[in-house]
Short mmCIF file of C-alpha atoms in Angstrom, two decimals:
data_model
loop_
_atom_site.label_atom_id
_atom_site.label_comp_id
_atom_site.label_asym_id
_atom_site.label_seq_id
_atom_site.Cartn_x
_atom_site.Cartn_y
_atom_site.Cartn_z
CA MET A 1 136.64 -65.95 208.70
CA SER A 2 135.01 -69.53 207.45
CA SER A 3 132.91 -71.07 209.01
CA LYS A 4 135.59 -73.89 210.37
CA LYS A 5 138.15 -71.48 211.28
CA SER A 6 136.04 -69.53 213.42
CA PHE A 7 134.27 -73.34 214.99
CA LEU A 8 138.82 -73.72 215.64
CA PHE A 9 139.47 -70.22 217.25
CA ILE A 10 136.03 -70.62 219.58
CA GLY A 11 137.31 -73.85 220.40
CA TYR A 12 141.28 -72.74 221.22
CA SER A 13 139.52 -69.93 223.10
CA LEU A 14 137.54 -72.24 225.55
CA ALA A 15 140.15 -74.83 225.66
CA PHE A 16 142.68 -71.74 227.05
CA ALA A 17 140.13 -69.77 229.37
CA LEU A 18 139.19 -73.80 230.72
CA CYS A 19 143.38 -73.75 231.75
CA LEU A 20 143.03 -70.26 233.00
CA GLY A 21 141.04 -71.47 235.49
CA ILE A 22 137.77 -69.64 234.00
CA THR A 23 135.47 -72.85 234.95
CA ARG A 24 133.66 -70.37 238.08
CA MET A 25 131.77 -68.12 234.95
CA SER A 26 130.93 -70.55 233.46
CA PHE A 27 130.25 -68.24 230.01
CA GLY A 28 127.75 -66.33 231.67
CA SER A 29 125.81 -62.75 233.47
CA VAL A 30 125.82 -64.27 236.86
CA THR A 31 129.44 -64.36 239.04
CA MET A 32 130.17 -64.00 242.30
CA PRO A 33 132.88 -63.54 244.92
CA ASN A 34 135.86 -65.08 245.60
CA ILE A 35 134.56 -65.54 248.82
CA PHE A 36 131.64 -68.16 248.36
CA GLY A 37 133.06 -71.37 247.32
CA ASP A 38 133.64 -75.03 247.53
CA HIS A 39 134.05 -75.72 251.00
CA MET A 40 133.20 -72.84 252.88
CA VAL A 41 131.57 -73.05 255.87
CA LEU A 42 128.16 -70.56 256.46
CA GLN A 43 127.46 -69.00 259.92
CA GLN A 44 124.83 -70.84 261.57
CA ASN A 45 121.80 -70.40 263.51
CA GLN A 46 122.39 -66.49 261.55
CA LYS A 47 120.13 -65.31 258.05
CA ILE A 48 122.64 -66.47 255.01
CA GLU A 49 123.49 -63.21 252.63
CA ILE A 50 123.81 -64.49 249.22
CA TRP A 51 125.13 -61.66 246.75
CA GLY A 52 126.36 -61.40 243.17
CA TRP A 53 126.50 -59.93 239.79
CA ALA A 54 123.88 -60.06 236.71
CA LEU A 55 122.80 -58.93 233.44
CA PRO A 56 120.81 -55.67 234.68
CA ASP A 57 116.71 -57.52 235.32
CA GLU A 58 118.29 -60.53 234.88
CA LYS A 59 116.08 -63.44 237.02
CA ILE A 60 118.44 -65.84 240.10
CA THR A 61 117.61 -69.07 241.88
CA VAL A 62 119.62 -69.82 244.66
CA ASN A 63 119.27 -73.12 246.56
CA LEU A 64 121.29 -74.07 249.14
CA GLU A 65 119.72 -77.71 249.75
CA GLY A 66 115.86 -77.49 249.40
CA GLN A 67 116.08 -73.80 251.06
CA THR A 68 115.59 -71.19 247.55
CA ALA A 69 115.15 -67.72 247.38
CA GLN A 70 115.08 -65.63 244.23
CA THR A 71 115.48 -61.67 243.12
CA VAL A 72 115.53 -59.72 239.92
CA ALA A 73 119.43 -57.67 239.52
CA SER A 74 120.17 -54.11 240.26
CA LYS A 75 119.73 -52.18 236.84
CA THR A 76 123.37 -51.54 237.74
CA GLY A 77 123.76 -55.98 237.73
CA THR A 78 123.73 -56.15 241.27
CA TRP A 79 121.59 -58.63 243.10
CA ARG A 80 121.22 -59.98 246.30
CA VAL A 81 119.19 -62.60 248.55
CA THR A 82 118.63 -64.15 251.65
CA LEU A 83 118.25 -67.80 252.78
CA PRO A 84 116.89 -68.51 256.52
CA PRO A 85 119.17 -70.10 259.80
CA ARG A 86 120.13 -73.16 260.00
CA ILE A 87 121.82 -75.45 261.97
CA ALA A 88 125.13 -77.69 262.13
CA ASP A 89 124.42 -80.55 261.00
CA GLY A 90 127.53 -82.24 259.65
CA LYS A 91 126.10 -82.42 255.98
CA SER A 92 127.62 -81.32 252.82
CA LEU A 93 125.63 -79.12 251.38
CA VAL A 94 125.24 -77.97 247.53
CA MET A 95 124.08 -74.16 246.28
CA THR A 96 123.36 -73.43 243.03
CA VAL A 97 123.07 -70.16 241.67
CA MET A 98 121.29 -69.75 238.11
CA GLY A 99 120.37 -67.16 235.99
CA SER A 100 121.37 -67.12 232.01
CA ASN A 101 124.32 -69.57 233.49
CA THR A 102 124.54 -71.52 236.29
CA ILE A 103 126.92 -72.01 239.50
CA GLU A 104 127.37 -74.26 242.02
CA PHE A 105 128.92 -74.92 244.88
CA LYS A 106 129.80 -78.30 246.71
CA ASP A 107 130.71 -79.30 250.51
CA ILE A 108 129.46 -76.18 252.35
CA LYS A 109 129.56 -76.98 254.76
CA MET A 110 127.15 -74.79 258.69
CA GLY A 111 128.93 -74.31 261.24
CA GLU A 112 131.46 -71.10 263.57
CA VAL A 113 132.50 -68.96 260.59
CA TRP A 114 135.19 -65.59 262.28
CA LEU A 115 137.34 -62.61 261.39
CA CYS A 116 140.91 -63.16 261.93
CA SER A 117 142.40 -59.27 261.64
CA GLY A 118 144.40 -56.94 262.53
CA GLN A 119 148.63 -56.90 262.29
CA SER A 120 151.75 -59.04 261.89
CA ASN A 121 150.83 -60.68 265.84
CA MET A 122 148.01 -61.70 263.37
CA ALA A 123 149.03 -62.38 260.16
CA TRP A 124 152.29 -65.00 261.99
CA PRO A 125 151.89 -68.51 260.88
CA LEU A 126 151.78 -71.37 261.94
CA SER A 127 155.01 -72.09 260.65
CA ASN A 128 156.34 -69.72 262.72
CA ALA A 129 155.34 -70.70 265.87
CA PHE A 130 156.38 -72.20 268.91
CA ASP A 131 155.92 -76.15 267.51
CA ALA A 132 154.42 -75.42 264.62
CA ASP A 133 156.34 -78.58 263.61
CA LEU A 134 154.70 -80.97 265.36
CA ASP A 135 151.26 -78.41 265.19
CA THR A 136 151.46 -78.44 261.41
CA LEU A 137 151.99 -82.33 261.14
CA THR A 138 148.46 -82.57 263.33
CA ALA A 139 147.82 -80.23 261.62
CA LYS A 140 144.29 -82.01 259.70
CA PHE A 141 141.13 -80.66 260.30
CA PRO A 142 138.55 -81.23 257.43
CA ASP A 143 135.53 -79.30 259.52
CA ILE A 144 137.86 -76.74 259.42
CA ARG A 145 138.11 -73.92 256.64
CA LEU A 146 140.24 -71.65 256.04
CA ILE A 147 140.31 -68.00 253.48
CA SER A 148 142.23 -66.11 253.04
CA VAL A 149 142.21 -62.17 251.60
CA PRO A 150 145.53 -60.68 249.92
CA GLN A 151 146.48 -57.57 251.22
CA VAL A 152 144.88 -54.79 248.85
CA GLY A 153 146.25 -50.99 250.01
CA THR A 154 143.03 -48.78 247.72
CA GLN A 155 141.26 -45.62 248.12
CA GLU A 156 138.19 -47.86 246.39
CA GLN A 157 136.04 -49.48 247.40
CA GLN A 158 136.47 -53.07 246.43
CA LYS A 159 134.03 -56.10 245.37
CA ASP A 160 135.82 -58.63 245.42
CA PHE A 161 139.87 -60.80 246.09
CA LYS A 162 141.75 -63.29 244.57
CA GLY A 163 140.97 -66.47 247.33
CA ASN A 164 139.51 -69.65 247.67
CA TRP A 165 137.99 -71.79 249.96
CA GLU A 166 140.81 -74.68 251.80
CA LEU A 167 140.60 -77.44 254.27
CA CYS A 168 142.50 -77.13 257.25
CA THR A 169 145.59 -79.17 256.01
CA PRO A 170 149.15 -79.51 257.08
CA ASP A 171 149.81 -78.26 254.36
CA SER A 172 147.78 -75.40 254.80
CA ALA A 173 147.62 -74.54 257.55
CA LYS A 174 152.03 -74.11 258.24
CA SER A 175 151.06 -70.48 255.99
CA PHE A 176 147.76 -69.51 258.03
CA SER A 177 146.63 -67.37 261.03
CA ALA A 178 148.73 -69.60 263.68
CA VAL A 179 147.07 -67.06 266.14
CA GLY A 180 143.27 -68.11 264.15
CA PHE A 181 144.38 -71.21 263.42
CA TYR A 182 144.80 -72.29 267.06
CA PHE A 183 141.81 -69.97 268.51
CA GLY A 184 139.37 -72.17 266.02
CA ARG A 185 140.91 -75.71 266.63
CA GLN A 186 139.80 -74.97 270.48
CA LEU A 187 136.59 -73.80 269.30
CA HIS A 188 136.12 -76.62 267.31
CA GLN A 189 137.48 -79.39 269.21
CA VAL A 190 134.39 -77.96 271.51
CA LEU A 191 132.30 -77.34 269.67
CA ASP A 192 131.79 -80.39 267.64
CA VAL A 193 130.56 -78.41 264.51
CA PRO A 194 132.30 -76.91 261.58
CA VAL A 195 134.83 -73.67 261.33
CA GLY A 196 135.21 -71.26 258.90
CA LEU A 197 137.81 -68.79 259.77
CA ILE A 198 138.54 -65.35 257.11
CA ASP A 199 142.17 -64.24 257.42
CA ASN A 200 142.58 -60.28 256.82
CA ALA A 201 146.02 -59.82 258.89
CA TRP A 202 148.29 -56.72 257.70
CA GLY A 203 151.64 -56.84 259.73
CA GLY A 204 151.98 -52.94 260.26
CA SER A 205 148.70 -51.74 260.54
CA ALA A 206 147.51 -49.14 261.32
CA CYS A 207 143.91 -48.88 262.82
CA GLU A 208 142.52 -45.55 260.91
CA ALA A 209 143.67 -48.31 257.99
CA TRP A 210 141.02 -50.01 258.39
CA ILE A 211 138.06 -47.48 259.25
CA ALA A 212 135.96 -45.77 256.28
CA ARG A 213 137.72 -42.71 255.42
CA ASP A 214 134.32 -40.21 255.16
CA LEU A 215 133.58 -41.52 258.95
CA LEU A 216 136.91 -39.98 260.52
CA SER A 217 136.71 -37.11 258.63
CA LYS A 218 132.87 -36.48 260.34
CA ASP A 219 134.63 -36.34 263.76
CA GLN A 220 136.90 -33.20 263.91
CA ARG A 221 139.49 -34.94 266.20
CA TYR A 222 140.77 -36.84 263.27
CA ASP A 223 141.82 -32.90 261.78
CA GLU A 224 145.12 -33.79 262.00
CA LEU A 225 146.00 -37.01 261.27
CA LEU A 226 143.66 -36.37 257.49
CA ASP A 227 146.00 -33.61 257.13
CA ARG A 228 149.09 -35.35 257.29
CA TRP A 229 147.76 -37.63 254.54
CA LYS A 230 146.37 -34.97 253.27
CA ASP A 231 149.49 -33.90 252.90
CA ILE A 232 151.60 -37.00 251.55
CA GLU A 233 148.61 -36.95 248.78
CA THR A 234 149.26 -34.19 247.46
CA ASN A 235 153.39 -34.27 247.57
CA TYR A 236 154.08 -37.90 247.63
CA ASP A 237 156.04 -39.34 244.54
CA PHE A 238 156.84 -42.51 244.34
CA ASP A 239 157.94 -43.03 240.89
CA LYS A 240 161.47 -40.31 241.74
CA GLN A 241 161.60 -42.92 245.21
CA VAL A 242 161.62 -45.46 243.15
CA ALA A 243 164.81 -43.93 240.48
CA GLN A 244 166.66 -43.41 243.12
CA TYR A 245 166.42 -46.60 244.67
CA ASN A 246 167.79 -48.53 241.10
CA ALA A 247 170.15 -45.92 240.98
CA LYS A 248 172.05 -46.44 244.47
CA LEU A 249 170.26 -50.81 243.89
CA VAL A 250 173.88 -49.86 241.18
CA LYS A 251 176.26 -48.99 242.39
CA TRP A 252 175.06 -51.49 245.83
CA LYS A 253 175.81 -53.75 242.69
CA THR A 254 179.26 -52.67 242.35
CA ALA A 255 180.36 -52.63 245.59
CA ALA A 256 178.90 -55.68 246.76
CA LYS A 257 181.05 -57.90 243.69
CA LYS A 258 183.92 -55.63 244.45
CA ALA A 259 183.67 -56.79 247.87
CA ARG A 260 183.37 -60.31 247.02
CA ASP A 261 185.96 -60.76 245.39
CA ASN A 262 188.20 -59.25 247.83
CA GLY A 263 186.33 -61.29 249.97
CA LYS A 264 185.88 -58.33 251.96
CA THR A 265 182.06 -58.07 253.95
CA ILE A 266 179.63 -57.13 251.37
CA PRO A 267 177.56 -54.24 252.05
CA ARG A 268 173.78 -53.86 252.75
CA ARG A 269 171.82 -53.97 249.89
CA PRO A 270 169.33 -51.17 249.83
CA ARG A 271 165.86 -51.43 251.40
CA ALA A 272 163.56 -51.27 247.63
CA PRO A 273 161.12 -48.03 248.21
CA ARG A 274 156.74 -49.62 249.85
CA ASN A 275 154.34 -46.97 247.84
CA GLN A 276 152.64 -45.29 251.30
CA LEU A 277 149.54 -44.90 248.94
CA THR A 278 148.98 -48.30 248.33
CA GLY A 279 150.21 -49.25 251.84
CA GLN A 280 148.14 -50.24 255.24
CA HIS A 281 149.00 -46.69 256.62
CA ARG A 282 146.70 -44.75 254.97
CA PRO A 283 143.59 -43.87 256.25
CA GLY A 284 140.25 -46.14 254.96
CA ASN A 285 142.97 -47.86 253.12
CA LEU A 286 142.41 -51.94 254.72
CA TYR A 287 138.69 -51.13 255.20
CA ASN A 288 138.99 -50.73 250.67
CA GLY A 289 140.68 -53.15 250.64
CA VAL A 290 140.92 -56.41 252.89
CA LEU A 291 137.19 -55.39 255.02
CA LYS A 292 135.07 -54.09 252.15
CA PRO A 293 134.74 -57.28 250.40
CA ILE A 294 133.44 -60.04 253.01
CA ILE A 295 131.47 -56.95 254.95
CA GLY A 296 127.81 -58.97 254.73
CA PHE A 297 128.90 -62.46 254.53
CA PRO A 298 127.55 -63.77 258.16
CA ILE A 299 130.47 -64.45 260.69
CA GLN A 300 130.12 -65.24 264.08
CA GLY A 301 132.79 -62.53 265.27
CA VAL A 302 136.41 -61.09 264.91
CA ILE A 303 139.78 -61.70 266.40
CA TRP A 304 141.87 -58.42 266.45
CA TYR A 305 145.59 -58.37 267.16
CA GLN A 306 146.37 -55.00 267.15
CA GLY A 307 148.23 -51.97 268.49
CA GLU A 308 151.87 -51.15 267.63
CA ALA A 309 151.22 -49.49 265.05
CA ASN A 310 149.05 -46.42 266.62
CA SER A 311 151.00 -46.92 269.95
CA GLY A 312 152.79 -43.74 269.51
CA ARG A 313 148.99 -42.28 269.64
CA ALA A 314 147.34 -44.33 272.19
CA TYR A 315 145.18 -42.00 273.86
CA GLN A 316 143.78 -41.07 269.98
CA TYR A 317 143.12 -45.08 269.87
CA ARG A 318 140.48 -44.89 273.53
CA ASP A 319 137.67 -43.78 270.62
CA LEU A 320 139.42 -44.47 266.94
CA PHE A 321 139.64 -48.34 268.64
CA PRO A 322 135.92 -48.37 268.85
CA LEU A 323 134.64 -46.03 266.54
CA MET A 324 136.32 -48.93 263.88
CA ILE A 325 134.46 -52.05 265.35
CA GLN A 326 131.40 -50.30 265.98
CA ASN A 327 132.11 -49.32 262.03
CA TRP A 328 132.20 -52.85 261.45
CA ARG A 329 129.32 -53.15 263.16
CA ASP A 330 127.37 -50.81 261.34
CA ASP A 331 128.34 -52.03 258.16
CA TRP A 332 127.84 -55.76 258.22
CA GLY A 333 124.23 -55.17 259.69
CA ILE A 334 124.00 -58.08 261.98
CA GLY A 335 124.07 -56.16 265.44
CA ASP A 336 126.88 -56.02 267.90
CA PHE A 337 128.25 -59.71 267.07
CA ALA A 338 131.65 -60.40 269.16
CA PHE A 339 135.11 -58.69 269.14
CA TYR A 340 137.39 -59.96 270.88
CA TRP A 341 140.95 -58.82 270.86
CA VAL A 342 144.10 -59.66 272.29
CA GLN A 343 146.07 -56.49 274.98
CA LEU A 344 150.29 -55.56 273.79
CA ALA A 345 152.05 -58.06 275.27
CA ASP A 346 155.09 -57.33 276.91
CA PHE A 347 158.17 -56.08 275.11
CA MET A 348 161.53 -54.29 274.93
CA GLU A 349 163.92 -54.64 277.63
CA GLU A 350 162.87 -54.67 281.14
CA GLY A 351 163.47 -51.69 283.16
CA GLU A 352 164.17 -51.12 286.97
CA GLU A 353 162.84 -48.36 287.92
CA PRO A 354 158.67 -47.01 287.16
CA ALA A 355 158.39 -44.78 284.26
CA GLU A 356 156.58 -43.78 281.91
CA SER A 357 155.96 -46.00 278.53
CA ASN A 358 153.76 -45.06 275.96
CA TRP A 359 152.76 -49.25 275.08
CA ALA A 360 151.19 -49.42 279.07
CA GLU A 361 149.12 -46.45 277.30
CA LEU A 362 147.51 -48.02 274.26
CA ARG A 363 146.92 -51.10 276.85
CA GLU A 364 145.06 -49.23 278.60
CA ALA A 365 143.26 -47.72 276.05
CA GLN A 366 142.54 -50.94 274.33
CA THR A 367 141.27 -51.90 278.02
CA MET A 368 139.32 -49.38 278.50
CA THR A 369 137.23 -49.98 275.20
CA LEU A 370 135.22 -53.17 277.36
CA SER A 371 133.44 -50.20 278.86
CA LYS A 372 132.64 -48.74 275.49
CA LEU A 373 131.16 -51.65 273.94
CA PRO A 374 129.15 -54.21 274.50
CA ASN A 375 129.92 -58.12 273.55
CA THR A 376 133.62 -57.53 273.40
CA GLY A 377 136.98 -58.96 274.97
CA GLN A 378 140.25 -58.29 275.64
CA ALA A 379 142.97 -61.59 276.01
CA VAL A 380 146.14 -59.93 278.01
CA ILE A 381 148.78 -61.54 277.95
CA ILE A 382 151.70 -59.55 279.14
CA ASP A 383 153.61 -62.74 280.72
CA ILE A 384 153.75 -63.76 277.58
CA GLY A 385 156.45 -61.47 275.08
CA GLU A 386 159.17 -61.21 273.98
CA SER A 387 162.33 -58.50 275.30
CA ASN A 388 163.49 -58.50 271.72
CA ASN A 389 160.72 -59.87 269.47
CA ILE A 390 157.94 -58.19 268.69
CA HIS A 391 156.33 -61.21 267.74
CA PRO A 392 156.34 -63.27 270.51
CA ARG A 393 156.40 -67.14 268.95
CA ASN A 394 153.87 -68.41 271.90
CA LYS A 395 150.47 -67.97 269.61
CA HIS A 396 148.72 -70.87 271.15
CA ASP A 397 147.70 -69.28 274.15
CA VAL A 398 147.05 -65.91 272.51
CA GLY A 399 144.68 -68.06 270.30
CA LYS A 400 143.48 -70.02 273.26
CA ARG A 401 142.85 -66.97 275.75
CA LEU A 402 140.82 -65.85 272.80
CA ALA A 403 138.54 -68.87 271.91
CA ARG A 404 138.19 -68.95 276.04
CA TRP A 405 136.64 -65.34 275.70
CA ALA A 406 134.45 -66.47 273.00
CA LEU A 407 133.56 -70.23 274.44
CA ALA A 408 131.85 -68.23 277.62
CA GLU A 409 130.91 -65.22 276.22
CA GLN A 410 128.97 -66.95 272.70
CA TYR A 411 128.81 -70.16 273.30
CA GLY A 412 127.79 -70.59 277.01
CA VAL A 413 130.82 -72.81 278.20
CA LYS A 414 131.66 -72.61 281.93
CA ILE A 415 135.07 -71.51 281.70
CA ALA A 416 137.38 -69.32 283.80
CA TYR A 417 138.11 -67.04 280.87
CA ARG A 418 138.68 -62.62 282.30
CA SER A 419 142.15 -61.42 283.36
CA PRO A 420 141.81 -59.80 287.59
CA SER A 421 140.84 -56.11 287.35
CA TYR A 422 141.15 -53.44 289.19
CA HIS A 423 137.96 -52.50 290.72
CA SER A 424 138.96 -49.94 293.35
CA MET A 425 141.36 -48.64 296.12
CA ILE A 426 141.57 -47.88 299.46
CA ILE A 427 143.62 -46.24 301.29
CA GLN A 428 144.47 -47.73 305.42
CA ASP A 429 148.02 -45.46 306.95
CA SER A 430 150.33 -45.69 305.24
CA LYS A 431 148.95 -48.42 302.41
CA ILE A 432 146.94 -48.80 299.80
CA ILE A 433 144.04 -51.86 299.21
CA VAL A 434 144.47 -53.00 296.35
CA THR A 435 140.08 -54.55 295.18
CA PHE A 436 139.98 -56.90 291.96
CA ASP A 437 137.19 -58.66 289.75
CA HIS A 438 137.49 -61.99 287.88
CA VAL A 439 139.92 -63.34 290.01
CA GLY A 440 137.84 -67.24 290.20
CA THR A 441 139.65 -68.71 292.43
CA GLY A 442 141.13 -65.97 294.07
CA LEU A 443 144.63 -64.31 293.30
CA LYS A 444 148.42 -66.18 293.19
CA GLY A 445 152.09 -64.69 292.52
CA HIS A 446 152.88 -66.77 289.72
CA ASP A 447 156.71 -68.15 290.04
CA TYR A 448 157.76 -66.58 292.78
CA LYS A 449 155.73 -65.91 296.64
CA GLU A 450 156.68 -62.53 296.27
CA VAL A 451 154.01 -60.16 293.63
CA LYS A 452 156.61 -58.44 291.62
CA GLY A 453 154.89 -55.31 288.90
CA PHE A 454 153.18 -52.89 291.87
CA THR A 455 154.56 -49.12 291.61
CA ILE A 456 153.26 -46.41 294.17
CA ALA A 457 152.65 -42.66 294.09
CA ALA A 458 152.51 -39.75 297.17
CA ASP A 459 151.69 -36.82 296.10
CA ASN A 460 154.03 -35.75 294.42
CA GLY A 461 153.43 -38.20 291.48
CA GLU A 462 155.88 -39.43 291.54
CA PHE A 463 155.77 -43.61 291.53
CA VAL A 464 158.40 -46.09 292.70
CA ASN A 465 159.03 -49.74 293.10
CA ALA A 466 155.93 -50.87 296.18
CA GLN A 467 155.58 -54.03 298.06
CA ALA A 468 152.70 -55.89 297.41
CA ARG A 469 150.74 -59.58 298.86
CA ILE A 470 147.55 -60.51 298.44
CA LEU A 471 144.63 -60.41 300.82
CA GLY A 472 142.25 -63.48 300.44
CA LYS A 473 141.18 -64.05 297.50
CA ASP A 474 140.38 -60.46 295.37
CA ARG A 475 143.14 -57.98 297.33
CA VAL A 476 146.43 -56.87 296.82
CA GLU A 477 147.89 -55.15 299.75
CA VAL A 478 150.40 -52.24 298.14
CA TRP A 479 152.88 -50.43 299.92
CA SER A 480 156.73 -48.95 300.50
CA ASP A 481 159.08 -47.47 302.41
CA GLN A 482 159.53 -44.66 300.68
CA ILE A 483 156.49 -43.26 300.21
CA THR A 484 154.50 -42.86 303.61
CA LYS A 485 151.00 -41.38 302.26
CA PRO A 486 150.32 -42.72 299.09
CA LYS A 487 147.44 -41.41 296.03
CA ALA A 488 147.53 -43.55 293.40
CA VAL A 489 148.82 -47.15 292.34
CA ARG A 490 149.87 -48.85 289.31
CA TYR A 491 150.64 -52.65 287.94
CA ALA A 492 152.13 -53.85 284.91
CA TRP A 493 152.35 -49.89 283.53
CA ALA A 494 155.80 -50.95 281.84
CA ASN A 495 156.74 -51.13 277.99
CA ASN A 496 157.87 -54.82 279.51
CA PRO A 497 157.28 -54.74 283.66
CA ILE A 498 158.55 -57.74 285.93
CA CYS A 499 154.62 -58.59 286.62
CA ASN A 500 152.99 -61.81 288.42
CA LEU A 501 149.84 -61.24 289.46
CA LYS A 502 148.17 -64.38 288.46
CA SER A 503 144.82 -66.17 289.45
CA MET A 504 144.44 -69.53 290.60
CA GLY A 505 143.47 -70.93 286.61
CA GLY A 506 146.67 -69.06 285.49
CA LEU A 507 145.63 -65.92 283.58
CA PRO A 508 147.58 -63.09 284.20
CA ALA A 509 146.33 -59.89 285.63
CA THR A 510 144.97 -57.24 283.27
CA PRO A 511 147.70 -53.78 283.98
CA PHE A 512 145.72 -50.89 285.51
CA ARG A 513 146.52 -47.36 287.00
CA THR A 514 144.36 -45.44 289.63
CA ASP A 515 146.19 -41.25 288.19
CA ASP A 516 145.01 -39.76 285.66
CA ARG A 517 148.81 -37.67 285.80
CA PRO A 518 149.19 -36.85 281.31
CA GLY A 519 150.61 -39.36 279.44
CA LEU A 520 153.53 -39.94 276.56
CA THR A 521 150.84 -39.79 274.22
CA ILE A 522 148.09 -37.00 275.06
CA ASN A 523 148.80 -34.23 272.50
CA SER A 524 149.13 -37.05 269.97
CA LYS A 525 147.68 -36.49 266.98
CA LYS A 526 149.05 -37.39 263.65
#
């Protein structure tokens, strides 16, 4: 090839690469994961971990507005530096990373960074929430920054993802997590500092998919769960499912055309199969695919909305959920960062008579986690669910109740944030007196003067609907004319309980039970 042709070839190649957006690499050896980028928010008052890749033994210099750190890439081409903490001062910063090439990140803000994670109720976009039209129109917050991690389910640990930080605008906010948006907006407006929100939620995801698989393998309590997946991994034939689907699709197209031509109802299109091996249920898949690429990025904490997918194994969740939280904290290496979750909402048909409930058991498992790990919190939303919608559209109150926890516990704001919760009970003749913690200025029966939601049982363990009335500031008296010698009491113990006990500040009482009767899911481990 002549020198002129070579020059033209190189020129065209460079132009093509620029069109593809490959400017960040600068055609050098130093690269960084996409969690770092223009418009990012870095956690204030915390050491700043920066990492990437380069040629082995390449010298790397990182500078953030006068703060500089240097290192040499390892033999495998990885490098990492730590910059000292900074405060949120409103300044727009520039970071440069220099090796054989230079990477520059602009418009960086110091502030508060939170990870928004879980399943579909966290992933639920702002565009589908109540008042989405109004809230989207007003989502003009240049100091709230958003980034989303695409859904990748794999057993191989990922180092990066496709995504970039964006300013919060009506356009970028509408597709972002509604719970995350409302949470972040509340923090931003109260604290008056930049807020960075990372969304890696995946609809329908199971808790075990968010945990490192080797950690599950070391615990015999999860042997049955892992054995089931090993069987799937050995025998699963996705190609066969695709072939079967394609055959059904051909038949459907013929039937649909015939129905259309004859003015009849078109049959339902067959559903395309989903590959279980790359999905959101396989143990370790989401830990590797959507969590691992961001582990180490400085954060203040996590907000979490998940549990529906594990409701059939609620007893197992008592240990599985705390294991997941501890797994994340250990891997991040910044101590017991804040972890606040949403308790399952009320869902399905209301039942007039007491019955066992796997959703109630899952809520119980979530509540138990409060006493197992420090710096955790639970937003109770037993009052804002929808009987016919597993995705209740009132995400505004969900985000605000999570924000109450963060504002009170992380930022010292004097505000009510904990739902009333069971403390103790005493039996007085034919009645049970329940004492509550975290009642604020007192308790009330919301909407009705009568307190609803309590059931009571005698020695036989059969629960019946009970009457209740508030005594003083923090006690509730519970009784039933059917029970002369009560032994146990429950509150809001159902998939979709009829209940109305709240604090004067409007926070709903936490569902609970005082008995230890074996539940529906006690032996469910797969």
